[in-house]
Amino acid sequence: MVNRMKIIMLGAPGAGKGTQAKMIADKYQIPHISTGDIFRANIKNGTELGKEAKTYMDKGELVPDELTVRILLDRVAQPDCEKGYVLDGFPRTIPQAEVLDQELTKRNEKIDYAINVEVPDENIVRRMSGRRACVSCGATYHLVHIPPKKEGLCDKCGTELILRDDDKEETVKNRLGVYHDQTQPLIEYYSNKGVLQSVDGTIDMMDVFKGITDILGE
Ligand code: AP5
Ligand code: MG
Ligand code: ZN
């Protein structure tokens, strides 16, 4: 089966976009593209891009649209994206969404689903302090909800897990503010396009996923 679904994950920082996007990518055999993961991989490898992105990320601010859009368009032009993809953390501003739409329109394509994972702010701060991330493969854990099998190590690749620099409480609060100002308007944007679907992100992650597969189909 050729699956050409193009999916966008929307939701506050820590809503579970990455967790769900990985499961979607596995089930539907499409690439998972996270701009945050791309930036973190660049920071880890000490690239120029990484250095620039880090100055914004550490403060919980958005990396400028111009830089982010360039990276994303390069990525979706790769051959593996011909079978569709799930975008996690992009777009994050109306201008980013507009550029993506223009690119897709040129190719006679469109976004099929924008899935909004809803989690209230109160839950977010609690979640983030427990999160541990693998910068090698992008896997995400939670000390309480989704612990790794071996303490401190990634189940998939054995790399030592880290607390992300931007998961400190103050930075999380700033990220939430940025989310409400700049990213939340995308909910209306995609609703107007008739592709928005919302799921409750506060329940068990497998139940969240069930809600998503009900939308996307088997
Ligand atoms: P990014 O990496 O995208 O971070 P984010 O949007 O802030 O989202 P997170 O990755 O923090 O959360 P998530 O929704 O993926 O949740 P997760 O699945 O990990 O971006 C980081 C930074 O990069 C930005 O601040 C910005 O500076 C820059 N950037 C990235 N993209 C950009 C763009 N397009 N434009 C400009 N700048 C950009 O889950 C969170 C935790 O909860 C985990 O511990 C997880 O295990 C746990 N969890 C998940 N689901 C559940 C559940 N159902 N129940 C209980 N716990 C759960
Ligand atoms: Mg993420
Ligand atoms: Zn890993």
Coordinates of C-alpha atoms and ligand atoms in Angstrom, one line a residue:
M1 CA 0.0 0.0 0.0
V2 CA 1.3 3.4 -0.9
N3 CA 0.5 5.7 2.0
R4 CA 0.6 9.4 1.1
M5 CA -0.8 10.9 4.2
K6 CA 0.5 14.2 5.3
I7 CA -0.1 14.9 8.9
I8 CA 0.7 17.9 11.2
M9 CA 0.8 17.5 15.0
L10 CA -0.4 20.6 16.9
G11 CA -0.3 21.1 20.6
A12 CA 1.5 22.9 23.5
P13 CA 5.1 22.0 24.4
G14 CA 4.9 18.7 26.2
A15 CA 1.4 17.8 25.0
G16 CA 2.8 14.6 23.6
K17 CA 3.3 15.5 19.9
G18 CA 6.6 13.6 19.7
T19 CA 5.3 10.6 21.5
Q20 CA 2.3 10.3 19.3
A21 CA 4.1 11.2 16.1
K22 CA 6.6 8.3 16.6
M23 CA 3.7 5.8 16.9
I24 CA 2.0 7.3 13.9
A25 CA 5.2 7.0 11.9
D26 CA 5.7 3.3 12.9
K27 CA 2.1 2.3 12.2
Y28 CA 1.7 4.1 8.8
Q29 CA 5.3 3.7 7.7
I30 CA 5.9 7.3 7.0
P31 CA 8.8 9.5 8.2
H32 CA 8.5 11.4 11.5
I33 CA 9.9 14.9 11.1
S34 CA 10.5 17.0 14.2
T35 CA 12.2 20.4 13.7
G36 CA 13.1 20.3 17.4
D37 CA 14.9 17.0 17.0
I38 CA 16.7 18.3 13.9
F39 CA 17.9 21.4 15.9
R40 CA 19.0 19.2 18.9
A41 CA 20.9 16.8 16.6
N42 CA 22.7 19.9 15.2
I43 CA 23.5 21.3 18.6
K44 CA 24.9 17.9 19.6
N45 CA 27.1 17.8 16.5
G46 CA 28.3 21.4 17.0
T47 CA 27.1 22.7 13.6
E48 CA 26.7 26.4 12.8
L49 CA 22.9 25.8 12.5
G50 CA 23.0 24.2 16.0
K51 CA 24.9 27.1 17.5
E52 CA 22.4 29.6 16.1
A53 CA 19.3 27.6 17.1
K54 CA 20.6 27.0 20.6
T55 CA 20.6 30.7 21.5
Y56 CA 16.8 30.8 20.9
M57 CA 15.9 27.3 22.2
D58 CA 17.6 27.8 25.6
K59 CA 15.4 30.8 26.3
G60 CA 12.3 29.0 25.1
E61 CA 11.9 31.3 22.1
L62 CA 11.2 30.3 18.6
V63 CA 14.0 29.9 16.1
P64 CA 13.5 32.5 13.3
D65 CA 11.0 31.4 10.6
E66 CA 13.5 31.9 7.8
L67 CA 16.0 29.4 9.2
T68 CA 13.3 26.9 10.3
V69 CA 11.5 26.9 7.0
R70 CA 14.6 26.3 5.0
I71 CA 15.5 23.2 7.1
L72 CA 11.9 21.9 6.9
L73 CA 11.6 22.4 3.1
D74 CA 14.9 20.6 2.5
R75 CA 13.7 17.7 4.6
V76 CA 10.4 17.2 3.0
A77 CA 12.1 17.3 -0.4
Q78 CA 13.9 14.1 0.4
P79 CA 12.7 11.0 -1.5
D80 CA 11.4 9.2 1.6
C81 CA 8.7 11.9 2.0
E82 CA 7.0 10.9 -1.2
K83 CA 5.0 8.4 0.8
G84 CA 3.8 11.1 3.1
Y85 CA 5.0 12.3 6.6
V86 CA 4.1 13.4 10.0
L87 CA 5.4 16.8 11.0
D88 CA 6.0 17.4 14.7
G89 CA 6.7 20.9 15.9
F90 CA 6.3 22.5 12.5
P91 CA 4.6 24.8 11.5
R92 CA 4.7 26.8 14.7
T93 CA 3.7 30.2 13.3
I94 CA 1.2 31.4 10.7
P95 CA 4.0 32.5 8.3
Q96 CA 5.5 28.9 8.5
A97 CA 2.1 27.4 7.7
E98 CA 1.7 29.7 4.7
V99 CA 5.1 28.9 3.3
L100 CA 4.4 25.2 3.7
D101 CA 1.0 25.6 2.0
Q102 CA 2.6 27.5 -0.9
E103 CA 5.2 24.7 -1.4
L104 CA 2.5 22.0 -1.3
T105 CA 0.2 23.8 -3.7
K106 CA 3.1 24.0 -6.2
R107 CA 3.2 20.3 -6.2
N108 CA -0.6 19.8 -6.2
E109 CA -0.5 18.4 -2.7
K110 CA -2.0 19.4 0.7
I111 CA -2.0 18.6 4.4
D112 CA -4.6 15.8 5.1
Y113 CA -4.8 16.1 8.8
A114 CA -3.8 18.5 11.5
I115 CA -4.1 16.7 14.8
N116 CA -4.4 18.9 17.9
V117 CA -3.3 17.2 21.1
E118 CA -5.0 19.0 23.9
V119 CA -3.4 19.3 27.3
P120 CA -4.1 22.2 29.8
D121 CA -1.1 24.3 30.9
E122 CA -1.3 23.0 34.5
N123 CA -0.4 19.4 33.3
I124 CA 2.4 20.6 31.1
V125 CA 4.9 21.9 33.7
R126 CA 4.5 18.7 35.7
R127 CA 5.2 16.5 32.7
M128 CA 8.3 18.3 31.5
S129 CA 10.3 18.0 34.7
G130 CA 10.0 14.2 34.4
R131 CA 10.8 14.0 30.7
R132 CA 14.1 12.4 29.6
A133 CA 15.2 12.5 26.0
C134 CA 17.7 10.6 23.8
V135 CA 19.5 13.0 21.5
S136 CA 20.8 10.2 19.3
C137 CA 17.5 8.7 18.2
G138 CA 14.9 11.2 19.5
A139 CA 13.2 8.7 21.8
T140 CA 11.4 10.3 24.7
Y141 CA 10.7 8.9 28.2
H142 CA 9.1 10.0 31.4
L143 CA 10.5 9.1 34.8
V144 CA 7.0 8.2 36.1
H145 CA 4.8 7.5 33.1
I146 CA 7.1 5.9 30.6
P147 CA 10.4 4.9 32.3
P148 CA 13.2 3.4 30.2
K149 CA 13.9 -0.3 30.9
K150 CA 17.4 0.5 32.2
E151 CA 17.7 3.6 34.4
G152 CA 19.2 6.6 32.5
L153 CA 19.7 4.7 29.2
C154 CA 17.7 4.7 25.9
D155 CA 15.9 1.4 25.2
K156 CA 16.4 1.8 21.5
C157 CA 20.1 2.7 21.2
G158 CA 21.6 2.6 24.7
T159 CA 22.6 6.3 24.7
E160 CA 22.6 8.2 28.0
L161 CA 19.3 10.1 28.5
I162 CA 19.3 13.8 29.3
L163 CA 17.0 16.4 30.8
R164 CA 16.6 18.9 28.0
D165 CA 18.0 22.4 28.7
D166 CA 14.7 23.9 27.9
D167 CA 12.7 21.7 30.3
K168 CA 13.6 23.9 33.3
E169 CA 10.4 25.2 34.9
E170 CA 11.1 28.9 34.0
T171 CA 11.8 28.1 30.4
V172 CA 8.8 25.8 30.2
K173 CA 6.6 28.7 31.3
N174 CA 8.1 30.9 28.6
R175 CA 7.6 28.2 26.0
L176 CA 3.9 28.0 27.0
G177 CA 3.6 31.8 26.6
V178 CA 5.2 31.7 23.1
Y179 CA 2.9 28.8 22.3
H180 CA -0.3 30.7 23.1
D181 CA 0.9 33.8 21.3
Q182 CA 2.4 32.4 18.1
T183 CA 1.3 28.8 17.6
Q184 CA -2.2 28.5 19.0
P185 CA -3.6 30.6 16.1
L186 CA -2.8 27.6 13.8
I187 CA -5.7 25.8 15.3
E188 CA -8.1 28.2 13.7
Y189 CA -6.0 28.2 10.5
Y190 CA -6.3 24.5 10.0
S191 CA -9.9 24.4 11.2
N192 CA -10.7 26.9 8.4
K193 CA -9.1 24.5 6.0
G194 CA -11.3 21.7 7.2
V195 CA -8.5 19.4 8.3
L196 CA -8.4 20.0 12.1
Q197 CA -9.0 17.1 14.5
S198 CA -8.6 17.3 18.2
V199 CA -7.8 14.6 20.7
D200 CA -7.6 14.6 24.5
G201 CA -3.9 14.4 25.4
T202 CA -4.3 14.0 29.1
I203 CA -5.3 10.3 29.1
D204 CA -2.9 7.3 28.8
M205 CA -0.7 7.6 25.7
M206 CA -2.1 4.4 24.2
D207 CA -5.6 5.7 24.5
V208 CA -4.5 9.0 22.9
F209 CA -3.1 6.9 20.1
K210 CA -6.3 5.0 19.8
G211 CA -8.2 8.3 19.3
I212 CA -5.7 9.2 16.6
T213 CA -5.9 5.9 14.7
D214 CA -9.7 6.3 14.8
I215 CA -9.2 9.5 12.9
L216 CA -6.6 8.3 10.4
G217 CA -8.0 4.8 9.8
E218 CA -6.5 1.4 10.0
Ligands
AP5_1 P1 10.3 20.9 20.2 O1 11.3 19.9 20.3 O2 9.3 20.8 19.1 O3 9.5 21.1 21.6 P2 8.0 21.4 22.0 O4 7.0 21.8 21.0 O5 8.2 22.4 23.0 O6 7.5 20.1 22.3 P3 8.1 19.0 23.2 O7 9.0 18.2 22.3 O8 8.7 19.7 24.4 O9 6.8 18.2 23.6 P4 6.0 17.1 22.8 O10 4.7 17.7 22.5 O11 6.8 16.5 21.7 O12 5.8 16.1 24.0 P5 6.5 14.7 24.3 O13 6.0 13.6 23.4 O14 8.0 14.8 24.3 O15 10.9 22.4 20.1 C1 12.0 22.8 21.0 C2 12.4 24.2 20.6 O16 13.0 24.2 19.2 C3 11.3 25.3 20.5 O17 11.1 25.8 21.8 C4 11.9 26.2 19.5 O18 12.9 27.0 20.1 C5 12.6 25.3 18.5 N1 11.7 25.0 17.4 C6 11.3 23.7 17.0 N2 10.5 23.8 16.0 C7 10.4 25.1 15.6 C8 9.7 25.8 14.6 N3 8.9 25.1 13.7 N4 9.8 27.1 14.6 C9 10.6 27.8 15.4 N5 11.3 27.2 16.4 C10 11.2 25.9 16.5 O19 5.9 14.4 25.7 C11 6.3 15.2 26.8 C12 6.5 14.4 28.1 O20 5.2 13.8 28.5 C13 7.4 13.2 27.8 O21 8.1 12.9 29.0 C14 6.4 12.0 27.5 O22 7.0 10.8 27.9 C15 5.3 12.4 28.4 N6 4.0 12.0 27.9 C16 3.6 12.0 26.6 N7 2.3 11.6 26.4 C17 1.9 11.3 27.7 C18 0.6 10.9 28.2 N8 -0.4 10.7 27.4 N9 0.5 10.8 29.6 C19 1.6 11.1 30.4 N10 2.8 11.5 29.9 C20 2.9 11.6 28.6
MG2 MG 8.7 16.9 20.9
ZN3 ZN 18.1 6.5 21.6

